[in-house]
Amino acid sequence: MWFIIGILVGALVLGLVWLMKRNNFSLAWYEWLIGAIGALMLLFTVQNYFGSLAEVEPKAAYMFLLVVGLPGLVLLALAWQLAARRVKKA
Amino acid sequence: MGKFHSSLSRRDFMKGLGLAGAGIGAVAAAAPVFHDLDEVASADSSVNKRPWWVREVDKPTIEIDWSKTSSLPFPQEGCHLPPLLAEFVGWDRVNSAMAQGVAALNAGAKKTGSKEAISLLDTSMQEAAWPHFIAHAGWREPVYPALEGAAPIPELVGQTYTHESFGVPRWESTPEENFALLKSAMRFFGAGQIASIELDANVKSMFYPVDASRMFFNGPPMAYGFEDCDNGYVTDTHFIIPNKARWVVTYTTPMPKEMYRTAPSGVCYAANMSRYRLNQETMACVQKFLLGLGYQGLQSAPWPNGICPSPAVATLSGLGEMDRINQCVIPEEGAVVGIYKFITDLPLPVSKPIDFGAFRFCHSCRKCADTCPAKAISFEEEPTWEPAGPWSTGGKKAYYKNEPECKLYQHSTGATCQICTGVCVFNVNTKAMIHEIVKSTLSTTGIFNSFLWKADVAFGYGHHDAAEWWDLDLPRYGFDTTMGVRDGGYGK
């Protein structure tokens, strides 16, 4: 699973860098930070969600989606919106 | 000047090469090189390694006052035997609880098509999991009961190749290598974690004055005796230990966590009994292995709970830490383990106690006490020096349990209870990475302990329905045999 996730994350980062070069914009340090924390929280959620389901602990799996996954998504969305609005202004 | 221009001179480059070469040479010289299997066995890496968050400490995390320790005036802590239980609560309550249990079994047996707790299926499972004693560990060597039908063939059933039968000297090596070999052998025979401790005056002070192990089979209680003799033996009244047998090996027999989470149920009872069945095989093999090498492994037989309280020697030897249930919790395996011990004359190193934050965690956590239907587990924040009653051995600052109330409830269920053990926070499985993070956190600091056990409850870890277990696809014997394993690519 981690092999596939690693490839996906690598592809997404490459895609982001490609997008930044094509559209000639860059991310501020705090946007990188918020995005990285959000991505890590999302990866942590994925591991624990599937791990908990394998452990036959479905409630724990759903709690991970709620307690870690949702804030992770919010942080990713925040990083995206911060960058998008800043680029739009400029 | 180009962006990638290097100002490194040839002299610096050659100097760097020389330093790198010297470094690699030093590492190669310091690295272990094995020429044969004997060297592998005696290398440090094969001696008892534990997870990084398990620290060796000089004293156990539970405080002990050896001047106040005393052995019990009766055969067994835990009040397993009804006559012992009756001493504390009277035969009326014991008979009433047991009649309640039989009624629960009879009522449950009528649920012939059900998978739920205390049903025919569930109860059949608990009965099947008992040891059946085709061969079992004796005091010093395996015992082969007479079989019906054709006489057993000694060459096949009771064959024992030993150093004596080969006419060679017995195995001699360092205590460390002996431990490494014993650990490898015991893992193969079915044991989990292993530790060793010296049979010193402190450990002897915890010996039961009489051993109840034979009372489970309507035999008489037995006492222990020490003698200057070569081999341990059994008389009508005593298990005799040679004075040269100066080591106690403590070890775990893992049990299925998923089954324990269904407590109280026959499925949980089956898991509980499986450790006795598995231990018979493990210990019979250990005894033959040691006899082959020229040594002996002495264990109260045929029931292995004798000699002294298992959690006590397990804690002293660093197998685990004491907990709120007043049992021993193991870093790698949690609370769902059978803990046994045997005495041996094979020279072994003395393991140190360990601290992985478990006893400290129990100061904050009350999950077992909250879920105990008999309210037999302490709710106090701090452990105490005062035993809960005459059924407990004193001399330790512990969370004492009301054993009679615990056992009365167990008898009344028609199966076993063990809810406390099943729901313990240390019983988590290993697939989700959060568990490793939590274990390493609570080993390092106690400030999150209260939050962590509440999070454990909020995330739904703990009890499961007995019927669910039948739909699971679990490993052989129902437990993960790779727990605490480091080699072969099996370790987690």
mmCIF file with all atom_site columns, N, CA, C and O in Angstrom, chain A residues 2 44 47-48 50-52 54-60 63-64 67, chain B residues 261 429-435 437 457-462 464 472:
data_model
loop_
_atom_site.group_PDB
_atom_site.id
_atom_site.type_symbol
_atom_site.label_atom_id
_atom_site.label_alt_id
_atom_site.label_comp_id
_atom_site.label_asym_id
_atom_site.label_entity_id
_atom_site.label_seq_id
_atom_site.pdbx_PDB_ins_code
_atom_site.Cartn_x
_atom_site.Cartn_y
_atom_site.Cartn_z
_atom_site.occupancy
_atom_site.B_iso_or_equiv
_atom_site.pdbx_formal_charge
_atom_site.auth_seq_id
_atom_site.auth_comp_id
_atom_site.auth_asym_id
_atom_site.auth_atom_id
_atom_site.pdbx_PDB_model_num
ATOM 1   N N  . TRP A 1 2   ? 1.923   1.230   0.853  1.00 0.00 ? 2   TRP A N  1
ATOM 2   C CA . TRP A 1 2   ? 2.770   2.432   0.952  1.00 0.00 ? 2   TRP A CA 1
ATOM 3   C C  . TRP A 1 2   ? 3.520   2.716   -0.339 1.00 0.00 ? 2   TRP A C  1
ATOM 4   O O  . TRP A 1 2   ? 3.832   3.869   -0.652 1.00 0.00 ? 2   TRP A O  1
ATOM 5   N N  . PHE A 1 44  ? -1.526  9.978   7.463  1.00 0.00 ? 44  PHE A N  1
ATOM 6   C CA . PHE A 1 44  ? -1.677  9.334   8.771  1.00 0.00 ? 44  PHE A CA 1
ATOM 7   C C  . PHE A 1 44  ? -3.083  8.727   8.894  1.00 0.00 ? 44  PHE A C  1
ATOM 8   O O  . PHE A 1 44  ? -3.260  7.608   9.386  1.00 0.00 ? 44  PHE A O  1
ATOM 9   N N  . GLN A 1 47  ? -3.402  5.526   6.683  1.00 0.00 ? 47  GLN A N  1
ATOM 10  C CA . GLN A 1 47  ? -2.767  4.350   7.281  1.00 0.00 ? 47  GLN A CA 1
ATOM 11  C C  . GLN A 1 47  ? -3.616  3.806   8.424  1.00 0.00 ? 47  GLN A C  1
ATOM 12  O O  . GLN A 1 47  ? -3.880  2.611   8.521  1.00 0.00 ? 47  GLN A O  1
ATOM 13  N N  . ASN A 1 48  ? -4.050  4.705   9.299  1.00 0.00 ? 48  ASN A N  1
ATOM 14  C CA . ASN A 1 48  ? -4.782  4.245   10.481 1.00 0.00 ? 48  ASN A CA 1
ATOM 15  C C  . ASN A 1 48  ? -6.202  3.804   10.152 1.00 0.00 ? 48  ASN A C  1
ATOM 16  O O  . ASN A 1 48  ? -6.749  2.936   10.826 1.00 0.00 ? 48  ASN A O  1
ATOM 17  N N  . PHE A 1 50  ? -7.182  2.221   7.304  1.00 0.00 ? 50  PHE A N  1
ATOM 18  C CA . PHE A 1 50  ? -7.123  0.849   6.788  1.00 0.00 ? 50  PHE A CA 1
ATOM 19  C C  . PHE A 1 50  ? -6.572  -0.115  7.847  1.00 0.00 ? 50  PHE A C  1
ATOM 20  O O  . PHE A 1 50  ? -6.992  -1.260  7.929  1.00 0.00 ? 50  PHE A O  1
ATOM 21  N N  . GLY A 1 51  ? -5.627  0.392   8.661  1.00 0.00 ? 51  GLY A N  1
ATOM 22  C CA . GLY A 1 51  ? -5.089  -0.441  9.743  1.00 0.00 ? 51  GLY A CA 1
ATOM 23  C C  . GLY A 1 51  ? -6.164  -0.817  10.745 1.00 0.00 ? 51  GLY A C  1
ATOM 24  O O  . GLY A 1 51  ? -6.266  -1.968  11.164 1.00 0.00 ? 51  GLY A O  1
ATOM 25  N N  . SER A 1 52  ? -6.994  0.147   11.106 1.00 0.00 ? 52  SER A N  1
ATOM 26  C CA . SER A 1 52  ? -8.062  -0.115  12.077 1.00 0.00 ? 52  SER A CA 1
ATOM 27  C C  . SER A 1 52  ? -9.115  -1.048  11.498 1.00 0.00 ? 52  SER A C  1
ATOM 28  O O  . SER A 1 52  ? -9.640  -1.912  12.216 1.00 0.00 ? 52  SER A O  1
ATOM 29  N N  . ALA A 1 54  ? -8.515  -3.357  9.338  1.00 0.00 ? 54  ALA A N  1
ATOM 30  C CA . ALA A 1 54  ? -7.874  -4.677  9.375  1.00 0.00 ? 54  ALA A CA 1
ATOM 31  C C  . ALA A 1 54  ? -7.897  -5.254  10.781 1.00 0.00 ? 54  ALA A C  1
ATOM 32  O O  . ALA A 1 54  ? -7.973  -6.471  10.972 1.00 0.00 ? 54  ALA A O  1
ATOM 33  N N  . GLU A 1 55  ? -7.826  -4.386  11.784 1.00 0.00 ? 55  GLU A N  1
ATOM 34  C CA . GLU A 1 55  ? -7.869  -4.835  13.177 1.00 0.00 ? 55  GLU A CA 1
ATOM 35  C C  . GLU A 1 55  ? -9.297  -5.113  13.652 1.00 0.00 ? 55  GLU A C  1
ATOM 36  O O  . GLU A 1 55  ? -9.502  -5.416  14.828 1.00 0.00 ? 55  GLU A O  1
ATOM 37  N N  . VAL A 1 56  ? -10.244 -5.000  12.752 1.00 0.00 ? 56  VAL A N  1
ATOM 38  C CA . VAL A 1 56  ? -11.676 -5.156  13.077 1.00 0.00 ? 56  VAL A CA 1
ATOM 39  C C  . VAL A 1 56  ? -12.081 -4.156  14.165 1.00 0.00 ? 56  VAL A C  1
ATOM 40  O O  . VAL A 1 56  ? -12.744 -4.500  15.135 1.00 0.00 ? 56  VAL A O  1
ATOM 41  N N  . GLU A 1 57  ? -11.646 -2.927  14.001 1.00 0.00 ? 57  GLU A N  1
ATOM 42  C CA . GLU A 1 57  ? -12.031 -1.841  14.903 1.00 0.00 ? 57  GLU A CA 1
ATOM 43  C C  . GLU A 1 57  ? -12.642 -0.726  14.051 1.00 0.00 ? 57  GLU A C  1
ATOM 44  O O  . GLU A 1 57  ? -12.038 0.340   13.852 1.00 0.00 ? 57  GLU A O  1
ATOM 45  N N  . PRO A 1 58  ? -13.864 -0.964  13.506 1.00 0.00 ? 58  PRO A N  1
ATOM 46  C CA . PRO A 1 58  ? -14.444 0.011   12.570 1.00 0.00 ? 58  PRO A CA 1
ATOM 47  C C  . PRO A 1 58  ? -14.684 1.380   13.214 1.00 0.00 ? 58  PRO A C  1
ATOM 48  O O  . PRO A 1 58  ? -14.517 2.402   12.551 1.00 0.00 ? 58  PRO A O  1
ATOM 49  N N  . LYS A 1 59  ? -15.056 1.398   14.510 1.00 0.00 ? 59  LYS A N  1
ATOM 50  C CA . LYS A 1 59  ? -15.322 2.696   15.140 1.00 0.00 ? 59  LYS A CA 1
ATOM 51  C C  . LYS A 1 59  ? -14.038 3.534   15.167 1.00 0.00 ? 59  LYS A C  1
ATOM 52  O O  . LYS A 1 59  ? -14.059 4.740   14.897 1.00 0.00 ? 59  LYS A O  1
ATOM 53  N N  . ALA A 1 60  ? -12.899 2.862   15.490 1.00 0.00 ? 60  ALA A N  1
ATOM 54  C CA . ALA A 1 60  ? -11.616 3.563   15.498 1.00 0.00 ? 60  ALA A CA 1
ATOM 55  C C  . ALA A 1 60  ? -11.304 4.100   14.105 1.00 0.00 ? 60  ALA A C  1
ATOM 56  O O  . ALA A 1 60  ? -10.825 5.234   13.947 1.00 0.00 ? 60  ALA A O  1
ATOM 57  N N  . MET A 1 63  ? -13.388 7.117   13.463 1.00 0.00 ? 63  MET A N  1
ATOM 58  C CA . MET A 1 63  ? -12.924 8.221   14.317 1.00 0.00 ? 63  MET A CA 1
ATOM 59  C C  . MET A 1 63  ? -11.676 8.869   13.734 1.00 0.00 ? 63  MET A C  1
ATOM 60  O O  . MET A 1 63  ? -11.488 10.081  13.823 1.00 0.00 ? 63  MET A O  1
ATOM 61  N N  . PHE A 1 64  ? -10.815 8.051   13.126 1.00 0.00 ? 64  PHE A N  1
ATOM 62  C CA . PHE A 1 64  ? -9.615  8.615   12.483 1.00 0.00 ? 64  PHE A CA 1
ATOM 63  C C  . PHE A 1 64  ? -10.015 9.528   11.321 1.00 0.00 ? 64  PHE A C  1
ATOM 64  O O  . PHE A 1 64  ? -9.425  10.589  11.132 1.00 0.00 ? 64  PHE A O  1
ATOM 65  N N  . VAL A 1 67  ? -11.446 12.691  13.226 1.00 0.00 ? 67  VAL A N  1
ATOM 66  C CA . VAL A 1 67  ? -10.584 13.461  14.143 1.00 0.00 ? 67  VAL A CA 1
ATOM 67  C C  . VAL A 1 67  ? -9.288  13.918  13.467 1.00 0.00 ? 67  VAL A C  1
ATOM 68  O O  . VAL A 1 67  ? -8.764  14.987  13.772 1.00 0.00 ? 67  VAL A O  1
ATOM 69  N N  . ARG B 2 261 ? -11.748 -10.201 23.816 1.00 0.00 ? 261 ARG B N  1
ATOM 70  C CA . ARG B 2 261 ? -12.601 -9.012  23.743 1.00 0.00 ? 261 ARG B CA 1
ATOM 71  C C  . ARG B 2 261 ? -14.085 -9.358  23.770 1.00 0.00 ? 261 ARG B C  1
ATOM 72  O O  . ARG B 2 261 ? -14.921 -8.474  23.839 1.00 0.00 ? 261 ARG B O  1
ATOM 73  N N  . ASN B 2 429 ? -3.908  -4.200  18.676 1.00 0.00 ? 429 ASN B N  1
ATOM 74  C CA . ASN B 2 429 ? -3.184  -4.953  17.646 1.00 0.00 ? 429 ASN B CA 1
ATOM 75  C C  . ASN B 2 429 ? -2.077  -4.053  17.066 1.00 0.00 ? 429 ASN B C  1
ATOM 76  O O  . ASN B 2 429 ? -1.785  -3.010  17.637 1.00 0.00 ? 429 ASN B O  1
ATOM 77  N N  . THR B 2 430 ? -1.501  -4.468  15.966 1.00 0.00 ? 430 THR B N  1
ATOM 78  C CA . THR B 2 430 ? -0.297  -3.765  15.507 1.00 0.00 ? 430 THR B CA 1
ATOM 79  C C  . THR B 2 430 ? -0.414  -3.156  14.110 1.00 0.00 ? 430 THR B C  1
ATOM 80  O O  . THR B 2 430 ? 0.540   -2.575  13.613 1.00 0.00 ? 430 THR B O  1
ATOM 81  N N  . LYS B 2 431 ? -1.562  -3.307  13.476 1.00 0.00 ? 431 LYS B N  1
ATOM 82  C CA . LYS B 2 431 ? -1.642  -2.878  12.074 1.00 0.00 ? 431 LYS B CA 1
ATOM 83  C C  . LYS B 2 431 ? -1.676  -1.344  11.935 1.00 0.00 ? 431 LYS B C  1
ATOM 84  O O  . LYS B 2 431 ? -1.022  -0.787  11.051 1.00 0.00 ? 431 LYS B O  1
ATOM 85  N N  . ALA B 2 432 ? -2.457  -0.685  12.773 1.00 0.00 ? 432 ALA B N  1
ATOM 86  C CA . ALA B 2 432 ? -2.531  0.777   12.702 1.00 0.00 ? 432 ALA B CA 1
ATOM 87  C C  . ALA B 2 432 ? -1.313  1.379   13.413 1.00 0.00 ? 432 ALA B C  1
ATOM 88  O O  . ALA B 2 432 ? -0.988  0.980   14.532 1.00 0.00 ? 432 ALA B O  1
ATOM 89  N N  . MET B 2 433 ? -0.657  2.358   12.760 1.00 0.00 ? 433 MET B N  1
ATOM 90  C CA . MET B 2 433 ? 0.597   2.887   13.310 1.00 0.00 ? 433 MET B CA 1
ATOM 91  C C  . MET B 2 433 ? 0.393   3.704   14.583 1.00 0.00 ? 433 MET B C  1
ATOM 92  O O  . MET B 2 433 ? 1.332   3.948   15.326 1.00 0.00 ? 433 MET B O  1
ATOM 93  N N  . ILE B 2 434 ? -0.835  4.103   14.857 1.00 0.00 ? 434 ILE B N  1
ATOM 94  C CA . ILE B 2 434 ? -1.099  4.908   16.044 1.00 0.00 ? 434 ILE B CA 1
ATOM 95  C C  . ILE B 2 434 ? -0.655  4.181   17.323 1.00 0.00 ? 434 ILE B C  1
ATOM 96  O O  . ILE B 2 434 ? -0.197  4.806   18.282 1.00 0.00 ? 434 ILE B O  1
ATOM 97  N N  . HIS B 2 435 ? -0.764  2.855   17.327 1.00 0.00 ? 435 HIS B N  1
ATOM 98  C CA . HIS B 2 435 ? -0.452  2.104   18.550 1.00 0.00 ? 435 HIS B CA 1
ATOM 99  C C  . HIS B 2 435 ? 1.026   2.226   18.928 1.00 0.00 ? 435 HIS B C  1
ATOM 100 O O  . HIS B 2 435 ? 1.374   2.353   20.093 1.00 0.00 ? 435 HIS B O  1
ATOM 101 N N  . ILE B 2 437 ? 2.944   4.679   18.115 1.00 0.00 ? 437 ILE B N  1
ATOM 102 C CA . ILE B 2 437 ? 3.158   6.070   18.546 1.00 0.00 ? 437 ILE B CA 1
ATOM 103 C C  . ILE B 2 437 ? 2.703   6.251   19.989 1.00 0.00 ? 437 ILE B C  1
ATOM 104 O O  . ILE B 2 437 ? 3.394   6.850   20.809 1.00 0.00 ? 437 ILE B O  1
ATOM 105 N N  . VAL B 2 457 ? -11.096 4.774   24.780 1.00 0.00 ? 457 VAL B N  1
ATOM 106 C CA . VAL B 2 457 ? -12.527 4.475   24.952 1.00 0.00 ? 457 VAL B CA 1
ATOM 107 C C  . VAL B 2 457 ? -13.338 5.136   23.836 1.00 0.00 ? 457 VAL B C  1
ATOM 108 O O  . VAL B 2 457 ? -14.199 4.504   23.219 1.00 0.00 ? 457 VAL B O  1
ATOM 109 N N  . ALA B 2 458 ? -13.025 6.405   23.548 1.00 0.00 ? 458 ALA B N  1
ATOM 110 C CA . ALA B 2 458 ? -13.776 7.142   22.520 1.00 0.00 ? 458 ALA B CA 1
ATOM 111 C C  . ALA B 2 458 ? -13.627 6.497   21.147 1.00 0.00 ? 458 ALA B C  1
ATOM 112 O O  . ALA B 2 458 ? -14.550 6.515   20.335 1.00 0.00 ? 458 ALA B O  1
ATOM 113 N N  . PHE B 2 459 ? -12.470 5.897   20.884 1.00 0.00 ? 459 PHE B N  1
ATOM 114 C CA . PHE B 2 459 ? -12.234 5.269   19.585 1.00 0.00 ? 459 PHE B CA 1
ATOM 115 C C  . PHE B 2 459 ? -12.832 3.852   19.517 1.00 0.00 ? 459 PHE B C  1
ATOM 116 O O  . PHE B 2 459 ? -12.723 3.186   18.495 1.00 0.00 ? 459 PHE B O  1
ATOM 117 N N  . GLY B 2 460 ? -13.429 3.412   20.604 1.00 0.00 ? 460 GLY B N  1
ATOM 118 C CA . GLY B 2 460 ? -14.190 2.158   20.568 1.00 0.00 ? 460 GLY B CA 1
ATOM 119 C C  . GLY B 2 460 ? -13.383 0.900   20.776 1.00 0.00 ? 460 GLY B C  1
ATOM 120 O O  . GLY B 2 460 ? -13.871 -0.204  20.501 1.00 0.00 ? 460 GLY B O  1
ATOM 121 N N  . TYR B 2 461 ? -12.134 1.017   21.251 1.00 0.00 ? 461 TYR B N  1
ATOM 122 C CA . TYR B 2 461 ? -11.360 -0.200  21.519 1.00 0.00 ? 461 TYR B CA 1
ATOM 123 C C  . TYR B 2 461 ? -11.932 -0.884  22.758 1.00 0.00 ? 461 TYR B C  1
ATOM 124 O O  . TYR B 2 461 ? -12.298 -0.221  23.724 1.00 0.00 ? 461 TYR B O  1
ATOM 125 N N  . GLY B 2 462 ? -11.991 -2.180  22.737 1.00 0.00 ? 462 GLY B N  1
ATOM 126 C CA . GLY B 2 462 ? -12.499 -2.890  23.907 1.00 0.00 ? 462 GLY B CA 1
ATOM 127 C C  . GLY B 2 462 ? -13.412 -4.030  23.518 1.00 0.00 ? 462 GLY B C  1
ATOM 128 O O  . GLY B 2 462 ? -13.061 -4.846  22.658 1.00 0.00 ? 462 GLY B O  1
ATOM 129 N N  . HIS B 2 464 ? -16.144 -6.649  22.158 1.00 0.00 ? 464 HIS B N  1
ATOM 130 C CA . HIS B 2 464 ? -16.797 -6.995  20.899 1.00 0.00 ? 464 HIS B CA 1
ATOM 131 C C  . HIS B 2 464 ? -17.809 -8.101  21.154 1.00 0.00 ? 464 HIS B C  1
ATOM 132 O O  . HIS B 2 464 ? -17.677 -8.862  22.120 1.00 0.00 ? 464 HIS B O  1
ATOM 133 N N  . LEU B 2 472 ? -14.512 -14.072 11.727 1.00 0.00 ? 472 LEU B N  1
ATOM 134 C CA . LEU B 2 472 ? -13.168 -13.538 11.475 1.00 0.00 ? 472 LEU B CA 1
ATOM 135 C C  . LEU B 2 472 ? -12.250 -14.608 10.881 1.00 0.00 ? 472 LEU B C  1
ATOM 136 O O  . LEU B 2 472 ? -12.413 -15.797 11.155 1.00 0.00 ? 472 LEU B O  1
#
